[in-house]
CSV table of C-alpha atoms and ligand atoms in Angstrom, one decimal:
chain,number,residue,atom,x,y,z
A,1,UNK,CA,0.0,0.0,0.0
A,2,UNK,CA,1.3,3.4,-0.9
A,3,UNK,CA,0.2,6.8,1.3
A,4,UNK,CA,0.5,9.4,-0.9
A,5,UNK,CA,1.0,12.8,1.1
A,6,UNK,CA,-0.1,16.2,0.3
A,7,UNK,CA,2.6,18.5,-1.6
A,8,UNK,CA,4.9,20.5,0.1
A,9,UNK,CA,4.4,18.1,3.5
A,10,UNK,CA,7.2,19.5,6.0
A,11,UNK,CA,9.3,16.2,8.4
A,12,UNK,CA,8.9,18.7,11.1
A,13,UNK,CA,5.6,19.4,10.6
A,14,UNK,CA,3.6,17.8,14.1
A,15,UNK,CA,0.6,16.5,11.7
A,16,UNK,CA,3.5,14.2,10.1
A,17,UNK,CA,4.8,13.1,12.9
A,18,UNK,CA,1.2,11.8,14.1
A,19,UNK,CA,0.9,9.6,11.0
A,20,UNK,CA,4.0,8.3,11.5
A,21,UNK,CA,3.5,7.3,15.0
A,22,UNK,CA,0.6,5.8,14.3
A,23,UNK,CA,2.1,3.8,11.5
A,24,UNK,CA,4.1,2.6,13.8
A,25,UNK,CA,1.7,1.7,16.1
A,26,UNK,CA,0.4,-0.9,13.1
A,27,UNK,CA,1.5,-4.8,14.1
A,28,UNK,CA,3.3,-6.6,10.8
A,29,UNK,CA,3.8,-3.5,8.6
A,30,UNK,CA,7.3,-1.6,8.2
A,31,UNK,CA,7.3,1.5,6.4
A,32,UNK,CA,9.4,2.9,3.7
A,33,UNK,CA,9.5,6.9,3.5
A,34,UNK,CA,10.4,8.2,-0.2
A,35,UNK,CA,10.6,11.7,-1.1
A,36,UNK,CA,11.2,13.3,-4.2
A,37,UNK,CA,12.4,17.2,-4.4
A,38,UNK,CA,11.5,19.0,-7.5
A,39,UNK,CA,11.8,22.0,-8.3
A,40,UNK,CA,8.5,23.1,-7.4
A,41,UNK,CA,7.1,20.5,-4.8
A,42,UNK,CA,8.8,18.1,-2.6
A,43,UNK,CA,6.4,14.6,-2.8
A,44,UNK,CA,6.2,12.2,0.0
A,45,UNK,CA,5.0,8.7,-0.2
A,46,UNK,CA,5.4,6.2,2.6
A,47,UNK,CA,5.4,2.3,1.8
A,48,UNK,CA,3.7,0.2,3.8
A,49,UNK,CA,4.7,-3.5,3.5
A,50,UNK,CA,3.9,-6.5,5.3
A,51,UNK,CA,0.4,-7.9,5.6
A,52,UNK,CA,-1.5,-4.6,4.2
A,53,UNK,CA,-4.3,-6.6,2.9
A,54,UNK,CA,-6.1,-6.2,6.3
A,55,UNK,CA,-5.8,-2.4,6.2
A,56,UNK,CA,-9.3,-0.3,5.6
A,57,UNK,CA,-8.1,2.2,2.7
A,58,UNK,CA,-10.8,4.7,3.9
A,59,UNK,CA,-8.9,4.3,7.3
A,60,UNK,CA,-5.6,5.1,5.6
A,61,UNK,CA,-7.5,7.8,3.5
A,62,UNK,CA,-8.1,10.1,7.1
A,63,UNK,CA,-4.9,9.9,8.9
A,64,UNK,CA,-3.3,13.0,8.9
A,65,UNK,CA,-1.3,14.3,5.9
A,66,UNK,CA,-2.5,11.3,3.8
A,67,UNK,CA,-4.1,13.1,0.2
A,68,UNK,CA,-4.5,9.6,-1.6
A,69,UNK,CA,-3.9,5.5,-0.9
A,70,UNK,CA,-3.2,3.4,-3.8
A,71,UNK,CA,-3.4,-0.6,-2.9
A,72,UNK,CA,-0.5,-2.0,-5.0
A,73,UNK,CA,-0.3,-5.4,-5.8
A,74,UNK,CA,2.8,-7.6,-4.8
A,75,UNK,CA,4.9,-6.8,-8.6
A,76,UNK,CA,6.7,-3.9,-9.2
A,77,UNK,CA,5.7,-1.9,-6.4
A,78,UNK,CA,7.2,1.3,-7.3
A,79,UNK,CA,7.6,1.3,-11.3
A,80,UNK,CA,4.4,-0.9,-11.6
A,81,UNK,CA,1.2,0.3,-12.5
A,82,UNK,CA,-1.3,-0.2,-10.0
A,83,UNK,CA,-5.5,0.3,-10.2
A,84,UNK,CA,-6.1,4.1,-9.7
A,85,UNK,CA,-2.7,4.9,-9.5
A,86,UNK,CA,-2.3,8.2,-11.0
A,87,UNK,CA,1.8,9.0,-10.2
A,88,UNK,CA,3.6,10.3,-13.0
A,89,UNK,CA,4.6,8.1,-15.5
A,90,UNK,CA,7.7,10.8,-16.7
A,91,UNK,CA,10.7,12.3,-15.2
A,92,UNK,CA,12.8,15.3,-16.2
A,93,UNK,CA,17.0,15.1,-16.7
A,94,UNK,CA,19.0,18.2,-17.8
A,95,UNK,CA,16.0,19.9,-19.3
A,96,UNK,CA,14.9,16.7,-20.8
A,97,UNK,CA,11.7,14.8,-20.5
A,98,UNK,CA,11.8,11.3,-20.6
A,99,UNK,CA,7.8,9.5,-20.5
A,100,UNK,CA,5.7,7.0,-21.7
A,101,UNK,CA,4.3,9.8,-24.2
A,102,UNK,CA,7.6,11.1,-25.0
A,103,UNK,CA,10.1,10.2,-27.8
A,104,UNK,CA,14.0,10.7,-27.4
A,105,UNK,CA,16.6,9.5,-30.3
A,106,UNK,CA,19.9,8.5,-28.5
A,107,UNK,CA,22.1,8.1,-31.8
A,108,UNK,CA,25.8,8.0,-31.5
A,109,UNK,CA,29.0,5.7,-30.6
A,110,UNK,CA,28.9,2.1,-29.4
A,111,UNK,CA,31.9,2.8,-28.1
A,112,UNK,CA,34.3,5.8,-28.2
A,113,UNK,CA,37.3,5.7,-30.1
A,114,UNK,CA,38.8,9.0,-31.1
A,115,UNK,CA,38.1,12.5,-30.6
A,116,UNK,CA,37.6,13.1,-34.2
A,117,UNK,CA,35.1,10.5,-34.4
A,118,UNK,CA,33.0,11.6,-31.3
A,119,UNK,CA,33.5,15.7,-32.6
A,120,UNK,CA,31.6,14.7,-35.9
A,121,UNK,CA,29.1,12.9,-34.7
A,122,UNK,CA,28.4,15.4,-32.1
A,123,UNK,CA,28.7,17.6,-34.9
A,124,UNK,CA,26.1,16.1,-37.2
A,125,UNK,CA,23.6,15.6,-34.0
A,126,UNK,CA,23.6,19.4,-33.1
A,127,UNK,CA,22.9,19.8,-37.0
A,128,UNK,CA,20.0,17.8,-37.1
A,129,UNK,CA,18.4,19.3,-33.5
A,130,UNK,CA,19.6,16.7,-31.7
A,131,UNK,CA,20.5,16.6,-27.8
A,132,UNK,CA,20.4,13.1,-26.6
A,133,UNK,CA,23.6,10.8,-27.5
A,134,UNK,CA,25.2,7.0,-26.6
A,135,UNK,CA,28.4,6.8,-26.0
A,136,UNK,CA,30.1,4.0,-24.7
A,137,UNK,CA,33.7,4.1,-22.4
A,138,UNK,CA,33.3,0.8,-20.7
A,139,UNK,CA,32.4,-2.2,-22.8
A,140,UNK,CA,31.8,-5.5,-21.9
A,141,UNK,CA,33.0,-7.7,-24.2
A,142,UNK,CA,32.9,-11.5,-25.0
A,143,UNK,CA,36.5,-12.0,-25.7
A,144,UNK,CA,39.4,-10.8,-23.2
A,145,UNK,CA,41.5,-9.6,-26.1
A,146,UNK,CA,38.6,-7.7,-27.5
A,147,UNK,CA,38.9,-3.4,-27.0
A,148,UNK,CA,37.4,-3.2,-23.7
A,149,UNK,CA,36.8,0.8,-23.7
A,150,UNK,CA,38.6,3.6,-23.0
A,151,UNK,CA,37.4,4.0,-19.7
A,152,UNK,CA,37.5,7.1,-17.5
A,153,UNK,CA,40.6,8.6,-19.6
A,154,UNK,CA,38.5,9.7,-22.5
A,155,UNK,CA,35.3,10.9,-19.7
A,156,UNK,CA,36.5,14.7,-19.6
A,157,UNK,CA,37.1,15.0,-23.7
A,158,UNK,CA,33.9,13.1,-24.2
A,159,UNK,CA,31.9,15.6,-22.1
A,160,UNK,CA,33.8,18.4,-23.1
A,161,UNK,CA,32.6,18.0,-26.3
A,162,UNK,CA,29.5,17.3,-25.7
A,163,UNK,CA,29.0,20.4,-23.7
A,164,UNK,CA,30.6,22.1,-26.9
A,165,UNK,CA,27.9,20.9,-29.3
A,166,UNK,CA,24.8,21.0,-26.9
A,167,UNK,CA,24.2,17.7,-26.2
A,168,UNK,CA,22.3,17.3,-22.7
A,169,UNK,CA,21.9,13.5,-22.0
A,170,UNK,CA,24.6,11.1,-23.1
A,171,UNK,CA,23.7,7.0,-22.3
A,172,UNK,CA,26.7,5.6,-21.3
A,173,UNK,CA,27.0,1.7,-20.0
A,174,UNK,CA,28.7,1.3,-16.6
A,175,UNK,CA,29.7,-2.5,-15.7
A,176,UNK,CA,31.3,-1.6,-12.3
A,177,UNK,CA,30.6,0.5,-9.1
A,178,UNK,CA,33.9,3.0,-9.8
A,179,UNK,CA,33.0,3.4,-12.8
A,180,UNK,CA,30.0,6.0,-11.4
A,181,UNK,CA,32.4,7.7,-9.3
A,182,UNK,CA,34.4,8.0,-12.6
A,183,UNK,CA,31.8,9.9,-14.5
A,184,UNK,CA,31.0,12.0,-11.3
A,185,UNK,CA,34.6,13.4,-11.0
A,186,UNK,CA,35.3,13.5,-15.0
A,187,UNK,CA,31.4,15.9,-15.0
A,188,UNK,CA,32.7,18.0,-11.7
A,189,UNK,CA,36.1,18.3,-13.3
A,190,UNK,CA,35.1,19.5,-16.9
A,191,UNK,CA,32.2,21.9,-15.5
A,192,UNK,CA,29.4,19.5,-15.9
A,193,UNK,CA,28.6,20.4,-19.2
A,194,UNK,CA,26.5,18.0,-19.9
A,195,UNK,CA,24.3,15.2,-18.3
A,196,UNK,CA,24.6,11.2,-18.6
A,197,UNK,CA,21.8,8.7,-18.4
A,198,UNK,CA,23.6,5.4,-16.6
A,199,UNK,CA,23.2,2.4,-18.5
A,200,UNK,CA,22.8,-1.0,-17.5
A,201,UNK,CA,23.5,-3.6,-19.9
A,202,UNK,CA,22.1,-6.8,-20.4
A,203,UNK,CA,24.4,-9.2,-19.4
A,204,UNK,CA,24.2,-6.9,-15.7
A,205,UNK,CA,20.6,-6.9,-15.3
A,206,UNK,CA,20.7,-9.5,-12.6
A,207,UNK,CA,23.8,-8.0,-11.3
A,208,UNK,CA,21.9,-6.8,-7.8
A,209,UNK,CA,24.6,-5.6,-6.2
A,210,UNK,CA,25.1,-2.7,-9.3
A,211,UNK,CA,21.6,-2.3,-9.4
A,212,UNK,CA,21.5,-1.2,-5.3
A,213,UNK,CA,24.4,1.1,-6.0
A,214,UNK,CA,23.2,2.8,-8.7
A,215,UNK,CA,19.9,2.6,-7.4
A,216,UNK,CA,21.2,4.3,-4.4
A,217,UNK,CA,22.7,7.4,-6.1
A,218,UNK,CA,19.4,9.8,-7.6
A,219,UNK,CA,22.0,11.8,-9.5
A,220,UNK,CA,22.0,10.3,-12.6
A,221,UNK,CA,18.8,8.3,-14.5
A,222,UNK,CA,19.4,4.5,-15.7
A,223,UNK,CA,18.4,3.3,-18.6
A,224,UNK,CA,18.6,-0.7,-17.9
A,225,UNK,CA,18.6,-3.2,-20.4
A,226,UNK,CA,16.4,-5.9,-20.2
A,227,UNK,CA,18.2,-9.8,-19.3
A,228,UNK,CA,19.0,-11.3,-23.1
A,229,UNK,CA,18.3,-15.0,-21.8
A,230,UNK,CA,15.8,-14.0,-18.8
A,231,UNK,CA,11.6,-13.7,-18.5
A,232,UNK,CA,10.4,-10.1,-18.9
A,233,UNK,CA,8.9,-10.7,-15.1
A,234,UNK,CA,13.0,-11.2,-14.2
A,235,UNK,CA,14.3,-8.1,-16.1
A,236,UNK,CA,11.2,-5.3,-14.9
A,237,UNK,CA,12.0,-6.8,-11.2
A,238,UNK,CA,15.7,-5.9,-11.9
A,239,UNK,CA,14.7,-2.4,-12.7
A,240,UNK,CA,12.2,-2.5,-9.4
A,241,UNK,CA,15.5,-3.2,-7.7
A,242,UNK,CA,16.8,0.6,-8.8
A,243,UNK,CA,13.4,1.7,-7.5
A,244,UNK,CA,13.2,0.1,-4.2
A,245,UNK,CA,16.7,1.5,-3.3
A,246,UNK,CA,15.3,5.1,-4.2
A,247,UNK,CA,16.3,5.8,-7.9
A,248,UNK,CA,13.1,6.0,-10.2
A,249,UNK,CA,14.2,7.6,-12.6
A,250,UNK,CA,14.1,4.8,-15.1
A,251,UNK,CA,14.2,3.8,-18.6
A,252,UNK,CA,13.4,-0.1,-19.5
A,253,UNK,CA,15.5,-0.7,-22.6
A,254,UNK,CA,14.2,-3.5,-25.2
A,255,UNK,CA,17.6,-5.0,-27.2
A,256,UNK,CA,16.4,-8.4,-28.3
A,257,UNK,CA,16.7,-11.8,-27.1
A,258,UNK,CA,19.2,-14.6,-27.6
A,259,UNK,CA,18.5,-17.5,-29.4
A,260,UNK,CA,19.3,-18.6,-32.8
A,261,UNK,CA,15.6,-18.8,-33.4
A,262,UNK,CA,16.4,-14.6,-34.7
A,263,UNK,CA,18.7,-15.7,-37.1
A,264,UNK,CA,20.2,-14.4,-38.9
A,265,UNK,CA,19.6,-11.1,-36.4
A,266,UNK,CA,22.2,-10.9,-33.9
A,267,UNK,CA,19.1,-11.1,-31.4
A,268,UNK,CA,15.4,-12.1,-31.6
A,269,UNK,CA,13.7,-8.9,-32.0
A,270,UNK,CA,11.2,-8.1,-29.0
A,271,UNK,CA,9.4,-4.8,-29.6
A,272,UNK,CA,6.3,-6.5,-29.0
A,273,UNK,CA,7.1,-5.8,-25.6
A,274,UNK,CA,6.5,-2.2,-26.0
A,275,UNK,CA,3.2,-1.9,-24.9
A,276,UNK,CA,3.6,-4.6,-22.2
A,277,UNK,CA,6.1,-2.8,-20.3
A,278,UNK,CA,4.2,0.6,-20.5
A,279,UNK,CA,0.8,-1.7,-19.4
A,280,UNK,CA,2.7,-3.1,-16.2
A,281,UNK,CA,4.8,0.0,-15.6
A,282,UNK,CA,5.0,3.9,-15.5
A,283,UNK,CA,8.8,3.4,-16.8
A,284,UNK,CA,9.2,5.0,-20.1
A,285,UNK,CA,10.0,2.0,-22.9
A,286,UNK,CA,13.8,2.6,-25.2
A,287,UNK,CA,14.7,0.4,-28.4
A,288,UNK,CA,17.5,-0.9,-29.3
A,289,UNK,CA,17.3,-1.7,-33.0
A,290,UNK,CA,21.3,-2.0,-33.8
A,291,UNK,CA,22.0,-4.5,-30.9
A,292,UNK,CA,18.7,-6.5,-32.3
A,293,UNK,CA,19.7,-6.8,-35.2
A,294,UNK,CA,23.4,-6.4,-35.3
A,295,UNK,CA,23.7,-5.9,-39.3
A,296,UNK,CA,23.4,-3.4,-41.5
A,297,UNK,CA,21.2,-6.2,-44.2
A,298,UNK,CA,18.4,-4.9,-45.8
A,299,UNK,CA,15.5,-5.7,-47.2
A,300,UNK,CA,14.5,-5.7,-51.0
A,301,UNK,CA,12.5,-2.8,-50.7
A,302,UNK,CA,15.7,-1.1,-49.8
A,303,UNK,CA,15.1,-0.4,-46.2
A,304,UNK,CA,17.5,-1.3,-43.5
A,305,UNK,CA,16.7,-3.8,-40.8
A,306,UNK,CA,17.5,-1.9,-38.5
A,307,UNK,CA,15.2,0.8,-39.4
A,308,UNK,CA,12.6,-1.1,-40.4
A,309,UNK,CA,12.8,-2.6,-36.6
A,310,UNK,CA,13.3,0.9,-35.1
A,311,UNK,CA,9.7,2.0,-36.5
A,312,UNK,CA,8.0,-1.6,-35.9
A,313,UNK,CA,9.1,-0.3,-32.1
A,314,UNK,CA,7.9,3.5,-32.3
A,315,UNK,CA,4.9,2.5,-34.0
A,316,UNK,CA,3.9,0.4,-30.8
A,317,UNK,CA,4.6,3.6,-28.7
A,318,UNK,CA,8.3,3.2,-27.5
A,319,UNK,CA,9.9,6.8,-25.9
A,320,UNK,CA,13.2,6.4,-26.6
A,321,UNK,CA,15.3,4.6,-29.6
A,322,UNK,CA,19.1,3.9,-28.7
A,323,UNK,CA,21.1,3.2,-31.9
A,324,UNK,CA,24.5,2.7,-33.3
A,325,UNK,CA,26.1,5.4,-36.0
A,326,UNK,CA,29.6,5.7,-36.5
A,327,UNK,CA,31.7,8.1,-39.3
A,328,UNK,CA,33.7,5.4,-40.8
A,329,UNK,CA,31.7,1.8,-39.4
A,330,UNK,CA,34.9,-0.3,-40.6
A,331,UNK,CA,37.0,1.7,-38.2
A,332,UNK,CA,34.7,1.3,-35.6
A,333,UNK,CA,36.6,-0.6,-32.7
A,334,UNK,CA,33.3,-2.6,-31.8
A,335,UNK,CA,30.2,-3.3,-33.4
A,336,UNK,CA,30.9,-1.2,-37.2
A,337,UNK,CA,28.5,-3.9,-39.1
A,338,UNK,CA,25.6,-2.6,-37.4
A,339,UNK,CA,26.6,1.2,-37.2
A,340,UNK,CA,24.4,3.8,-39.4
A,341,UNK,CA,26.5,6.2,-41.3
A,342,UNK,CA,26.6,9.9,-40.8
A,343,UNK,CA,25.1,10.4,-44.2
A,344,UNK,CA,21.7,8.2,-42.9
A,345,UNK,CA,21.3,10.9,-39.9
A,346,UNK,CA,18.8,12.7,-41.4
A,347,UNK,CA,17.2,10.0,-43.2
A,348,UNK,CA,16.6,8.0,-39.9
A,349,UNK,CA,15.5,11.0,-38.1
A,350,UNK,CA,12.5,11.3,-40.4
A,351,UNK,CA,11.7,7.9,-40.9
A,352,UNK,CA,11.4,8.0,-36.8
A,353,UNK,CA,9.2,10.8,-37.2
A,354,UNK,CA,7.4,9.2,-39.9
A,355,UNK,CA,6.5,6.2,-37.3
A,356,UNK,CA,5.6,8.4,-34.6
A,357,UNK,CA,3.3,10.2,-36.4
A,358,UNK,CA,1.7,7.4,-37.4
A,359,UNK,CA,1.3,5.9,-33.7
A,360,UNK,CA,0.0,8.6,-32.5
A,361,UNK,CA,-2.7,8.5,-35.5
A,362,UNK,CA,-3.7,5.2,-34.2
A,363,UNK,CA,-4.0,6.1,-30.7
A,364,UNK,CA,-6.0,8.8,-32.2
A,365,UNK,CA,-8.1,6.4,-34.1
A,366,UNK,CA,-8.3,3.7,-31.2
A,367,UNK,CA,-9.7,6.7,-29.0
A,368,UNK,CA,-12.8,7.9,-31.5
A,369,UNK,CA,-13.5,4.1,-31.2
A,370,UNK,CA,-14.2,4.7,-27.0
B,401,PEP,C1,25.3,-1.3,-25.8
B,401,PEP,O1,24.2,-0.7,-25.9
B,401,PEP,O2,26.4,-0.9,-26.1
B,401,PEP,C2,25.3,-2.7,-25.4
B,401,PEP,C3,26.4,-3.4,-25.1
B,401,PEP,O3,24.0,-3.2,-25.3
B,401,PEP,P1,23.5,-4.6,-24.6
B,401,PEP,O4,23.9,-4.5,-23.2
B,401,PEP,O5,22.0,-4.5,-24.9
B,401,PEP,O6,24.2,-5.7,-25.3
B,402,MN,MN1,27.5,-2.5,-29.1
């Protein structure tokens, strides 16, 4: 059960202080204070959990402080969607809105090589309006001897030039604890001139021990990838864990499954999942169509895979799309098959815009149907 409190409710404040003591006074139920500070209203919402089921919600509804009580099943509790649960289903980064009826492009690096390469693709983003970007320093890789990333050594150029061309969220994979304290010094040290969305990659989506630490931290938002070889009921409870240790700003990235059965994709593309996630939770929904697919194939009508996938997934509502370009893809040091040339900026840009248009049509049409 969630107590939602009035705006603006002060600790101090003796009314608060009632409801908490009689909360306590309740045998079986521990509570779970969370408040988030905007820049307008501080929100409060106190967990109850334990054995709420015996709990009169009109009860709840007249203690002190209390403006609304939303009975949440046992899944998801904080991301989940819940009957009458009216909590915002968006958050703001950087000047940035991220929501389930938003839609953000990340297009940039897999993984950051040179400085001349990340300048001109900063370069052609600015050009096209754009302020979102992935860039990867740490990669996990499958092979030891593979390029593992620059690491924190490129993080103040990186920014740097990000800050130079405008850019306001950059999605960046961490695979390790320092790696946050990494991005922290390299943004404090460089002027934080830009913002980063913390990534989560698939094969760390069951990593708990990440997930409580960068759940812990409310700096930065996460964008966490869903498990490759795991049930969609595993992966959204791996983003509950962010949640549940007081980060909700989250983004539920779909990347595709592995099994040969998606051959010959890299990964079995699941943006069918779109709407399932944005049914069970308030998290905004991202696709990955270059780590889906993984080639730059196309089909006889002389569209790429990769875009063809990226509009299957806007046209069933996803908010964010996070894919691959590189200036010169056989250069790339990982993942150049799949990368979208410079040149195909534009192109992409408004074929996305040619799918979201056309979803929001048919939620458009679907509503003259109610
Ligand atoms: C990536 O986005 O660079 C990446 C490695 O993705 P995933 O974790 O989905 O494989
Ligand atoms: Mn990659």
């Amino acid at each position: 059960m969630i107590l939602i409190l009035g705006s603006n409710v002060s600790e101090q404040a003796q009314e608060y202080q009632q409801l908490l003591a009689h909360l306590a006074t309740l045998s079986g139920i521990q509570t779970r204070v969370h408040v988030e500070r905007g820049s307008e209203q501080t929100l409060t919402e106190i967990y109850l959990i334990g054995n709420t089921k015996a709990l009169d919600i009109d009860d709840m509804q007249a203690l002190p402080c209390v403006e609304r009580v939303v009975r949440v099943s046992e899944e998801y509790r904080i991301l989940g969607r819940h009957k009458d649960d009216q909590r915002a289903t968006h958050f703001d980064y950087n000047g940035v809105r991220f929501g389930q009826d938003t839609l953000n492009v990340f297009a940039g690096l897999c993984a950051v090589d040179n400085p001349e390469h990340v300048e001109m693709m900063l370069r052609a983003l600015r050009d096209n309006g754009q302020v979102c970007t992935r860039m990867g320093a740490y990669k996990p890789r499958t092979s030891p001897y593979a390029f593992q990333g620059h690491g924190k050594r490129c993080l103040p150029w990186v920014f740097e030039l990000a800050g130079k061309y405008g850019i306001k969220v950059i999605a960046m994979e961490i695979t390790h604890e320092s790696h946050l304290e990494e991005i922290r010094d390299a943004l404090r040290q460089t002027g934080n001139p830009t913002g980063v969305m913390l990534q989560i990659g698939t094969r760390n989506t069951q990593n708990f021990e990440l997930l409580k630490i960068v759940g812990r931290q409310a700096e930065f938002p996460v964008l966490l990838k869903r498990g490759f070889g795991i049930t969609l009921d595993e992966s959204l409870n791996a983003a509950e864990y962010l949640a549940s240790e007081g980060n909700r700003k989250v983004v539920f990235g779909l990347r595709g499954m592995k099994t040969n059965m998606g051959d010959p994709h890299r990964n079995m593309v699941d943006f069918a999942h779109v709407p399932v996630v944005k049914r069970l939770t308030r998290m905004p929904v991202c696709v990955d169509p270059s780590h889906s697919v993984g080639t730059r194939q196309a089909s006889p009508d002389g569209i790429l895979d990769v875009c063809h996938v990226t509009a299957q997934g806007v046209l069933a509502g996803a908010n964010m799309v996070l894919v691959d370009f590189h200036p010169a893809p056989p250069k790339a040091l990982v993942d150049g098959p799949q990368a979208l040339l410079l040149k195909e900026l534009p192109y992409f840009l408004e074929d996305v815009q040619i799918a979201r248009e056309a979803y929001l049509k048919r939620v458009a049409l679907r509503q003259r149907q109610e």
